[in-house]
PDB file of C-alpha atoms and ligand atoms in Angstrom:
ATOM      1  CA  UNK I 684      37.353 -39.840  -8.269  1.00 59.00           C
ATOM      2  CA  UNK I 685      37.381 -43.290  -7.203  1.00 66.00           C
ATOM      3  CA  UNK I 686      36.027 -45.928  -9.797  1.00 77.00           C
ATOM      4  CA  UNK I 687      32.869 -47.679  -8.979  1.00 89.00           C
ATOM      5  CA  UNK I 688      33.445 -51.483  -9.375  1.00 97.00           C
ATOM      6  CA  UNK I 689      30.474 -53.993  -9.201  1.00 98.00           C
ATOM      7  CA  UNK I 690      30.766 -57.641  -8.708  1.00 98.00           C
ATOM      8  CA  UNK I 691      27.968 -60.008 -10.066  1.00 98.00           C
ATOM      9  CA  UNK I 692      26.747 -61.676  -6.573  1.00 98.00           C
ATOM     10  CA  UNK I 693      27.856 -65.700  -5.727  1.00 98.00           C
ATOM     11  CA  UNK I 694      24.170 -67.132  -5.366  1.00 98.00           C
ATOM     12  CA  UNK I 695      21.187 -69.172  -6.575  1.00 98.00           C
ATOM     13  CA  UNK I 696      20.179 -66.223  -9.092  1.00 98.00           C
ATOM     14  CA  UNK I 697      16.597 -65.972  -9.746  1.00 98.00           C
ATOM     15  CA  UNK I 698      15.942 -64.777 -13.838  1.00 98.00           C
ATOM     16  CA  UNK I 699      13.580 -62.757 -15.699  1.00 99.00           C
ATOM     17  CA  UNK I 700      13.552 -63.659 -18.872  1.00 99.00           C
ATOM     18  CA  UNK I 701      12.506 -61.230 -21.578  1.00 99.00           C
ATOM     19  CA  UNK I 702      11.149 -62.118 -25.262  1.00 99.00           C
ATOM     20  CA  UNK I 703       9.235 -61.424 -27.632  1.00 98.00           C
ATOM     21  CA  UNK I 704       9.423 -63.805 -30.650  1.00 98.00           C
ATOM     22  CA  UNK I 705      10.905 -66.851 -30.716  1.00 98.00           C
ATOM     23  CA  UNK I 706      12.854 -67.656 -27.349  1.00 98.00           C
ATOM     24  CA  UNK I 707      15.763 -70.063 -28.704  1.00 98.00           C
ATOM     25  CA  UNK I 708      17.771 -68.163 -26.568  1.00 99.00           C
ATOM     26  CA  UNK I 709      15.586 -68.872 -23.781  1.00 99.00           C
ATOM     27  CA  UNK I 710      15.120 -71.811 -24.540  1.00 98.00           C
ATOM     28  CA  UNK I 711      19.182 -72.553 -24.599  1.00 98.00           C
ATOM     29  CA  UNK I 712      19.025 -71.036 -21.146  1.00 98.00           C
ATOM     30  CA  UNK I 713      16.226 -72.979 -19.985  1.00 98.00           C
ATOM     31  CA  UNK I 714      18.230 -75.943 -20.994  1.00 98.00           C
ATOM     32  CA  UNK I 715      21.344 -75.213 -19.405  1.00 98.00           C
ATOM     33  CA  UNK I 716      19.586 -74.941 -16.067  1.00 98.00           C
ATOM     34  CA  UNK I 717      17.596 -78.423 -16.094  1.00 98.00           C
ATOM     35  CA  UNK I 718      21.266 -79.994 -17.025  1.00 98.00           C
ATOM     36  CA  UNK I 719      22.032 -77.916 -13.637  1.00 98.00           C
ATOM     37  CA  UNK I 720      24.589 -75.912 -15.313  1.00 98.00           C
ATOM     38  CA  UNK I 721      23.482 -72.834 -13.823  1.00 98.00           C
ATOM     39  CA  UNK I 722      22.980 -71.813 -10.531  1.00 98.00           C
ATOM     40  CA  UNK I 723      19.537 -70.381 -11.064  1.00 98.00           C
ATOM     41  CA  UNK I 724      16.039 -70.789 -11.920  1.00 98.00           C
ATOM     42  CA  UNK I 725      13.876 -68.594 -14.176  1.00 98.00           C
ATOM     43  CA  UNK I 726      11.151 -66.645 -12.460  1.00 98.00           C
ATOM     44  CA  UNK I 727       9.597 -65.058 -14.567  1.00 99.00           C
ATOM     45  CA  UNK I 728       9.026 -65.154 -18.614  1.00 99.00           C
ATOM     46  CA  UNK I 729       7.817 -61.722 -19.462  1.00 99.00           C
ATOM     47  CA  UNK I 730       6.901 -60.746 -22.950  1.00 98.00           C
ATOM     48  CA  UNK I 731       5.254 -57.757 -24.817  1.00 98.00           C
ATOM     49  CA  UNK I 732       3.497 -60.207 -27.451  1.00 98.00           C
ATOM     50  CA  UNK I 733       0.976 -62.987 -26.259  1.00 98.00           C
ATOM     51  CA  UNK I 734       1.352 -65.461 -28.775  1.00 98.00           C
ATOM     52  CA  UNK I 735       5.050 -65.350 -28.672  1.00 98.00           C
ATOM     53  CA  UNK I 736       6.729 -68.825 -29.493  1.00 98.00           C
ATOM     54  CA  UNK I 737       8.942 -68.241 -26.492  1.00 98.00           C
ATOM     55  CA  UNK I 738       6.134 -67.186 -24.482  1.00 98.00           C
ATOM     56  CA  UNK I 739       3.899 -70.023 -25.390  1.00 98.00           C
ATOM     57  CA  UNK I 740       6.516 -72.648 -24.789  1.00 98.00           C
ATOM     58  CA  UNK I 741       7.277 -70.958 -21.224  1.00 98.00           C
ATOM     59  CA  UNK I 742       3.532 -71.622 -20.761  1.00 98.00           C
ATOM     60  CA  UNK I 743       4.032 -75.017 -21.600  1.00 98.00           C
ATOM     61  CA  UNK I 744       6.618 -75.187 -19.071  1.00 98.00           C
ATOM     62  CA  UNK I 745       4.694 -74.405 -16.589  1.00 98.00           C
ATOM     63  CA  UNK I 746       6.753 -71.461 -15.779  1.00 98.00           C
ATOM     64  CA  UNK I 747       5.361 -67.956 -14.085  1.00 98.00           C
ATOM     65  CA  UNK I 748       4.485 -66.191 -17.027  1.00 98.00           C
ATOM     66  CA  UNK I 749       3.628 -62.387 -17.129  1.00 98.00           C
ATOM     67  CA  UNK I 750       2.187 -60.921 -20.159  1.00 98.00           C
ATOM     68  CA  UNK I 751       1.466 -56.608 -20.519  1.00 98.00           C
ATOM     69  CA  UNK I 752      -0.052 -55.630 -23.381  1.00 98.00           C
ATOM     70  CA  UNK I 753       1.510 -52.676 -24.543  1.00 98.00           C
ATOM     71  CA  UNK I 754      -1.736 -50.760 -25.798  1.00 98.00           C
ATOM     72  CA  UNK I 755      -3.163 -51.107 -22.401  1.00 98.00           C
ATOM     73  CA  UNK I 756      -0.680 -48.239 -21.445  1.00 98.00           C
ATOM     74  CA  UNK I 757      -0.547 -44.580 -22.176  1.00 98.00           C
ATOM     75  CA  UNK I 758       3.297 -44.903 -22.826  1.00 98.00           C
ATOM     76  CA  UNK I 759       6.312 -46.336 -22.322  1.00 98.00           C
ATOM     77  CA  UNK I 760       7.642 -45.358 -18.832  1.00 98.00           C
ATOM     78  CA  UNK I 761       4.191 -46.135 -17.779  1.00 98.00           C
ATOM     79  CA  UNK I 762       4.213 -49.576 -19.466  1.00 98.00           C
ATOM     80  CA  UNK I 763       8.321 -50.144 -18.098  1.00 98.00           C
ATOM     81  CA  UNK I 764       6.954 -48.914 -14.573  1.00 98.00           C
ATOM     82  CA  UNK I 765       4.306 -51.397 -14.645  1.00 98.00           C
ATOM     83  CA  UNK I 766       7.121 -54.021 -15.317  1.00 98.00           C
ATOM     84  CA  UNK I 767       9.355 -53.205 -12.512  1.00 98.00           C
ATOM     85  CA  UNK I 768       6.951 -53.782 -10.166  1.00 98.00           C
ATOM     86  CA  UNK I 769       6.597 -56.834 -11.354  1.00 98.00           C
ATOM     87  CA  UNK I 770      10.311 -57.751 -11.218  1.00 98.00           C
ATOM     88  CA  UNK I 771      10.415 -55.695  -7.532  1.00 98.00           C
ATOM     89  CA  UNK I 772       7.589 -58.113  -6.367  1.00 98.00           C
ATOM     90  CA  UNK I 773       9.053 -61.513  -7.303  1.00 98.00           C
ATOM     91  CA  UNK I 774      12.587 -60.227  -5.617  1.00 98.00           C
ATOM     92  CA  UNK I 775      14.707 -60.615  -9.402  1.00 98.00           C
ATOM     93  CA  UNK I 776      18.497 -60.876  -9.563  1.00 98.00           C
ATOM     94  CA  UNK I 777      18.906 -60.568 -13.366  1.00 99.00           C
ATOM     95  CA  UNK I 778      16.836 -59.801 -16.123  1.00 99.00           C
ATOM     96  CA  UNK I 779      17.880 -61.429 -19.029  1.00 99.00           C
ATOM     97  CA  UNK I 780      16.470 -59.800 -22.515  1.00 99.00           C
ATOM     98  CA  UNK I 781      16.241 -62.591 -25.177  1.00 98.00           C
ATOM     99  CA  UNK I 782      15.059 -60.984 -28.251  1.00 98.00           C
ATOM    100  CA  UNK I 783      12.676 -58.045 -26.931  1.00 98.00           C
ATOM    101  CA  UNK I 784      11.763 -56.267 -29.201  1.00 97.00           C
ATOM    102  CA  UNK I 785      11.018 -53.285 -27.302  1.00 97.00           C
ATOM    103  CA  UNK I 786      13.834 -50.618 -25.856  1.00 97.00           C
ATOM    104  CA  UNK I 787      13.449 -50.240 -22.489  1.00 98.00           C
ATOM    105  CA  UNK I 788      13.260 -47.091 -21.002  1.00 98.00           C
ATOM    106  CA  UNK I 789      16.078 -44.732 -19.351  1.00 98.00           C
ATOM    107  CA  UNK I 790      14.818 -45.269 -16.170  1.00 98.00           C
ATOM    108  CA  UNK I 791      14.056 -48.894 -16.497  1.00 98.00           C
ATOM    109  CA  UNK I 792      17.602 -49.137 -17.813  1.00 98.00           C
ATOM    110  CA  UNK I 793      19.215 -47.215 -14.722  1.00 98.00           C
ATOM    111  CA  UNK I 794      17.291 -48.627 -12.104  1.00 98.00           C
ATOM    112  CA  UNK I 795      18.405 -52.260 -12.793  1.00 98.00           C
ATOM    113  CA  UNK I 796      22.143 -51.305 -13.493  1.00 98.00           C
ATOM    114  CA  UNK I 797      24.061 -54.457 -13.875  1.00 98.00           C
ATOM    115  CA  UNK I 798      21.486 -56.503 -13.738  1.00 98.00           C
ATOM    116  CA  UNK I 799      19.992 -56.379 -17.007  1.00 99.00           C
ATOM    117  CA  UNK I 800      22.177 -58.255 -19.860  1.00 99.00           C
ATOM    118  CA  UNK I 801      21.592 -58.503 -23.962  1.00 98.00           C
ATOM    119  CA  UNK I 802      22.297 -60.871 -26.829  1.00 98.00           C
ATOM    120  CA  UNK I 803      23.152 -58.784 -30.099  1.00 98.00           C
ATOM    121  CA  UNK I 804      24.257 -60.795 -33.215  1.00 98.00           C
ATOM    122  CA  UNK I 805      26.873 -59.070 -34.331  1.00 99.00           C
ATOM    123  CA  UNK I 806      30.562 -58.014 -32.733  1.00 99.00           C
ATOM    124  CA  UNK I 807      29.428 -54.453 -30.950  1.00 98.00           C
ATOM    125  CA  UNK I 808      29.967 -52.172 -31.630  1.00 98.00           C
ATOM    126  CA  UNK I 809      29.846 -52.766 -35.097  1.00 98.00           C
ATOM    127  CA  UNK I 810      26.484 -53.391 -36.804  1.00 98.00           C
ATOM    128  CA  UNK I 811      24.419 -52.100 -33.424  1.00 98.00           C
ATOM    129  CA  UNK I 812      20.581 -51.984 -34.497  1.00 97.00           C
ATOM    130  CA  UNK I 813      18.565 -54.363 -35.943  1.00 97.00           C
ATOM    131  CA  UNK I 814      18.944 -56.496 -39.467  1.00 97.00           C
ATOM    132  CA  UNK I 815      22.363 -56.559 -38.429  1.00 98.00           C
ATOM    133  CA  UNK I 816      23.325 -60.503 -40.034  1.00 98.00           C
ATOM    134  CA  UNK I 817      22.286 -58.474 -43.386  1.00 98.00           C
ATOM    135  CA  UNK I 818      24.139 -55.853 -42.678  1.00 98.00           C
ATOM    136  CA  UNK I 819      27.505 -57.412 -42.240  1.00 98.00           C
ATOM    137  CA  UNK I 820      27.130 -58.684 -45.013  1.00 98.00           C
ATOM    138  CA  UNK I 821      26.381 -55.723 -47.360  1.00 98.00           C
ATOM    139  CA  UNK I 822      29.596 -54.015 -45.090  1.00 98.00           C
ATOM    140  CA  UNK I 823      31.754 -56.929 -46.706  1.00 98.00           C
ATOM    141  CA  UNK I 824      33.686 -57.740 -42.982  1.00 98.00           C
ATOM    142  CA  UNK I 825      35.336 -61.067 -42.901  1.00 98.00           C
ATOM    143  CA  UNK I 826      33.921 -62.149 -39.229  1.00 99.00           C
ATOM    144  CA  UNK I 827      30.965 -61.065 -37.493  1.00 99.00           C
ATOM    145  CA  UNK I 828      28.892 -63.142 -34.174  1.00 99.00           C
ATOM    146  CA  UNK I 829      27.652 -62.565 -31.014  1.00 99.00           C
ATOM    147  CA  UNK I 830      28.018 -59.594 -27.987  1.00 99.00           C
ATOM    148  CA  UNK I 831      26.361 -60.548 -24.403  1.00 99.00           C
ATOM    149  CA  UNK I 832      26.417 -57.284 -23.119  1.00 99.00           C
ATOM    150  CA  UNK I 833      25.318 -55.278 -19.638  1.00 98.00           C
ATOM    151  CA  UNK I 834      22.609 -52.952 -20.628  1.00 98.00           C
ATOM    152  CA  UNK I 835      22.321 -49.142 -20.564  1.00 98.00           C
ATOM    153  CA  UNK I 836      19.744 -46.658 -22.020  1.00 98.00           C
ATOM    154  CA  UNK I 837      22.471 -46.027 -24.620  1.00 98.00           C
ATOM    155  CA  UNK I 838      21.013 -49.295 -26.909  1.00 97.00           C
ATOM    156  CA  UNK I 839      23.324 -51.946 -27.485  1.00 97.00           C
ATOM    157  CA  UNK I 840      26.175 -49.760 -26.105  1.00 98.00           C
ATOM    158  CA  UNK I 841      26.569 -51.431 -22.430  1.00 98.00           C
ATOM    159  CA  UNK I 842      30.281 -52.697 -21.082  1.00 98.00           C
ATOM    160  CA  UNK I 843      30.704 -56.201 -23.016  1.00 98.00           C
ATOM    161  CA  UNK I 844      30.635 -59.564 -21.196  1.00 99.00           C
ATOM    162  CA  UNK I 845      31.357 -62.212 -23.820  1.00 99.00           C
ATOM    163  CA  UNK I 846      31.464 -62.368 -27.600  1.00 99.00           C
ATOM    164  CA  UNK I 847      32.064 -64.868 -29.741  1.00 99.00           C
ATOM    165  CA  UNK I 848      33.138 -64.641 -33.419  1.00 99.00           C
ATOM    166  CA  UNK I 849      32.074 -66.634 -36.973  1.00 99.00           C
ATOM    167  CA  UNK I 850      33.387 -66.007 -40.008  1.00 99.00           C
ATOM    168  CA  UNK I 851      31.421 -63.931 -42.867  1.00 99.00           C
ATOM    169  CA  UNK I 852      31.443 -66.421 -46.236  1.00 98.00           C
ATOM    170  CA  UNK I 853      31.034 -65.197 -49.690  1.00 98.00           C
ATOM    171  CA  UNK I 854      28.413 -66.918 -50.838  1.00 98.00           C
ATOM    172  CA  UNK I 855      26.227 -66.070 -47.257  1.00 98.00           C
ATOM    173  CA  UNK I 856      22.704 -64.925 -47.145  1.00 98.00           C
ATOM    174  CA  UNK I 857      21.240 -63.269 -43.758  1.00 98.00           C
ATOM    175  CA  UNK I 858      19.536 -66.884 -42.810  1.00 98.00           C
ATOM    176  CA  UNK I 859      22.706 -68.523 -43.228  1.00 99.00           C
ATOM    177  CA  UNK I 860      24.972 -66.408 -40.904  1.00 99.00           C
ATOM    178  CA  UNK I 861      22.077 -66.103 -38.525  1.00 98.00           C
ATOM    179  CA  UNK I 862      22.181 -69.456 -38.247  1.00 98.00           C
ATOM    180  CA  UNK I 863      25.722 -69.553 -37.677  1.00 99.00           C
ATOM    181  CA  UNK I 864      25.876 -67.338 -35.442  1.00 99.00           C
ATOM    182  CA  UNK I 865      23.187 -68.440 -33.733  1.00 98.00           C
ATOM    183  CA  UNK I 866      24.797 -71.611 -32.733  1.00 98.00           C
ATOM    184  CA  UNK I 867      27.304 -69.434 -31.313  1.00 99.00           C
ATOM    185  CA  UNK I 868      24.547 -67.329 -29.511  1.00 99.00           C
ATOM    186  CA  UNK I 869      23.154 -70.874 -27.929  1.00 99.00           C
ATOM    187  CA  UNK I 870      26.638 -71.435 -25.961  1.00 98.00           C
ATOM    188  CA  UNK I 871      27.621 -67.665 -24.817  1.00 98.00           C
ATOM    189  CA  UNK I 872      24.266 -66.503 -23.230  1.00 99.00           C
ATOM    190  CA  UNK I 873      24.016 -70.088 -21.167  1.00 99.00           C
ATOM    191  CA  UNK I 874      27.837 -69.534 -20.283  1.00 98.00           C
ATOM    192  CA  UNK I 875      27.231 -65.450 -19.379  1.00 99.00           C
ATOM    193  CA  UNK I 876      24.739 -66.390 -16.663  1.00 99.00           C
ATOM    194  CA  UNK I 877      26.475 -68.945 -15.302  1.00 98.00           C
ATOM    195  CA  UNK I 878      29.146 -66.701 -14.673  1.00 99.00           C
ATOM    196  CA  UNK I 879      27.290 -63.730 -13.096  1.00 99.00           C
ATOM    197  CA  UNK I 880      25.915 -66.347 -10.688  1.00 98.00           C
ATOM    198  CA  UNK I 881      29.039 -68.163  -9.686  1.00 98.00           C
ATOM    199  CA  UNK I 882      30.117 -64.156  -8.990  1.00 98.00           C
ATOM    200  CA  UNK I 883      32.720 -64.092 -11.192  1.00 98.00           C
ATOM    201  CA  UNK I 884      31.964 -61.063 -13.262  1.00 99.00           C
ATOM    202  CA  UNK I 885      33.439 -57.774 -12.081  1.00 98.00           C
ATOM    203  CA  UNK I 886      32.130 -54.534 -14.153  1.00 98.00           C
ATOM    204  CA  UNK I 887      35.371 -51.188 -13.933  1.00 98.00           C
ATOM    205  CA  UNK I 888      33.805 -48.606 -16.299  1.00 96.00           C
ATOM    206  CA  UNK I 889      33.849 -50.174 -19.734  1.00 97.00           C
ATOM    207  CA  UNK I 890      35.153 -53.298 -18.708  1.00 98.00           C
ATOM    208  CA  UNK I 891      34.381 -56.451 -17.487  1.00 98.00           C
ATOM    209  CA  UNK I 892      36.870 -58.541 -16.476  1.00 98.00           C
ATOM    210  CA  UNK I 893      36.086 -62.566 -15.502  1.00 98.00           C
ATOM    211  CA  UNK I 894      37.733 -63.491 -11.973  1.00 98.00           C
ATOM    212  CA  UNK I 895      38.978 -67.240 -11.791  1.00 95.00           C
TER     213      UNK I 895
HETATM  214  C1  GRF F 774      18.829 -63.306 -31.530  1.00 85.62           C
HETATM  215  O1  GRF F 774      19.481 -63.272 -32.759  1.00 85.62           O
HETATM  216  C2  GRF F 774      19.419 -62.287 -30.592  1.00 85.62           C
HETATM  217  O2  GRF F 774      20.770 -62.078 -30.816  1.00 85.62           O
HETATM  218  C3  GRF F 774      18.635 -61.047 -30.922  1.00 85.62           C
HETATM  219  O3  GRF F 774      17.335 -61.496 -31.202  1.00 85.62           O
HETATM  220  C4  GRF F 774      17.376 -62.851 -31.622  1.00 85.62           C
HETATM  221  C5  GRF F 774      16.480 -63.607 -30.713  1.00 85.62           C
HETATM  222  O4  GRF F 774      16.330 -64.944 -31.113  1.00 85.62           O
HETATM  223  N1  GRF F 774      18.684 -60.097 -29.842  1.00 85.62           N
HETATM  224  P1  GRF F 774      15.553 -65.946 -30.183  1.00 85.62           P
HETATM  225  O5  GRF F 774      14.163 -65.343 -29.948  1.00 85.62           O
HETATM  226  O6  GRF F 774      16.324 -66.083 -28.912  1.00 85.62           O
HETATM  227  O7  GRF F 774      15.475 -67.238 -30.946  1.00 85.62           O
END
C-alpha cells in the first residue's frame, strides 16, 4: 500500500480562527500577520461563546466574525454541519482552533483533514485533556510545554507539527507554568502557520517532517 503524503499548499492562506475564551493565541497570530510575518489573513473568527474575550476583540478588529449558539441546535453534527458551511462558503485554507472549547465532531474532523491544527499545553502525548499545566505538575515530570498538532477525531492525538519544551520548577503552581508555557505557545502557533503557508509542511502517517 502506497503511503499517502500531503503537502501544506505555497499560498496566501486564508484562516479560520476558532475560540472560545480568551484568544491570546489569536491574538499572537493576529499579530504576526500585521508585522507581515505570515502569508495569510484571518477570515473568519468563529466562536461557540458570544462574549468571548477573543471574540469581542476580533469584533473590535473589525474582522468577519461568526457566532452559533450552540443551544440553537439539536446536536452536535448538526451544530459542526452548520459550521462547515460556513467555512465551505468563505473558501477556508486552514482552520486554526485557539482554545475551543468544544470537540469537534468525527466528521467535521475528517472532512477538513490537514487543515485543521491545535495548540495543547503540554508535550502530547503526555497530559492530553484538559487541566493539563496542573497535571504535570501533580505527575512530578521535569519539563512539560506546548504541541501544535494536525487534528483528528481521536482528541489531541493528530501527527505533531511543532512543540516546544519549559521546564517543570518545584515550587510551580498551574498559573505559573501556564504562563510559562504560554510564552512558549505565543511563538510556535505564529511560526506553525507560517510554515503551512510557505508549503513547507509535509504530513507521512504520523509524521511531519519541515522541508527547507
Ligand atoms: C491555551 O493554553 C491553549 O494551549 C489551549 O487553550 C488555551 C487557550 O488560550 N488549547 P488563549 O485563549 O489562546 O489565550
Amino acid at each position: 500500500m502506497t503511503e499517502e503524503v500531503f503537502r501544506s499548499p505555497n499560498k496566501r492562506g486564508r484562516i479560520a480562527v476558532f475560540l472560545s475564551g480568551r484568544g491570546s493565541n489569536f491574538m499572537a497570530i493576529h499579530r504576526a500577520i500585521e508585522a507581515g510575518e505570515i502569508n495569510a489573513e484571518i477570515a473568519l473568527v468563529f466562536s461557540n461563546r458570544k462574549q468571548a474575550p477573543g471574540f469581542l476583540f476580533a469584533q473590535e478588529q473589525g474582522l468577519d466574525t461568526l457566532y452559533l449558539r450552540p443551544k440553537g441546535f439539536p446536536d452536535r453534527e448538526s451544530y459542526d454541519r452548520e459550521i462547515a458551511r460556513e467555512i465551505r462558503a468563505r473558501d477556508i485554507d486552514l482552520i486554526v482552533l485557539a482554545g475551543y472549547m468544544r470537540i469537534l465532531t468525527a466528521s467535521f474532523c475528517q472532512q477538513f483533514l490537514n487543515r485543521i491544527i491545535n495548540i495543547h499545553p503540554a508535550l502530547l502525548p503526555s497530559f492530553p485533556g484538559l487541566h493539563v499545566q496542573q497535571q504535570a505538575i501533580d505527575w512530578g515530570v521535569r519539563f512539560s510545554g506546548a504541541t501544535v498538532h494536525f487534528v483528528v477525531p481521536e482528541v489531541d492525538m493528530g501527527p505533531i507539527i511543532l512543540q516546544a519544551a519549559v521546564p517543570v520548577l518545584q515550587d510551580d503552581t498551574e498559573e505559573t507554568l501556564s504562563a510559562r508555557i504560554l510564552k512558549e505557545e505565543h511563538k510556535l502557533y505564529p511560526e506553525t502557520v507560517r510554515l503551512y503557508f510557505e508549503g513547507r509542511l509535509e504530513v507521512r502517517g504520523r509524521r511531519v517532517f519541515i522541508l527547507e
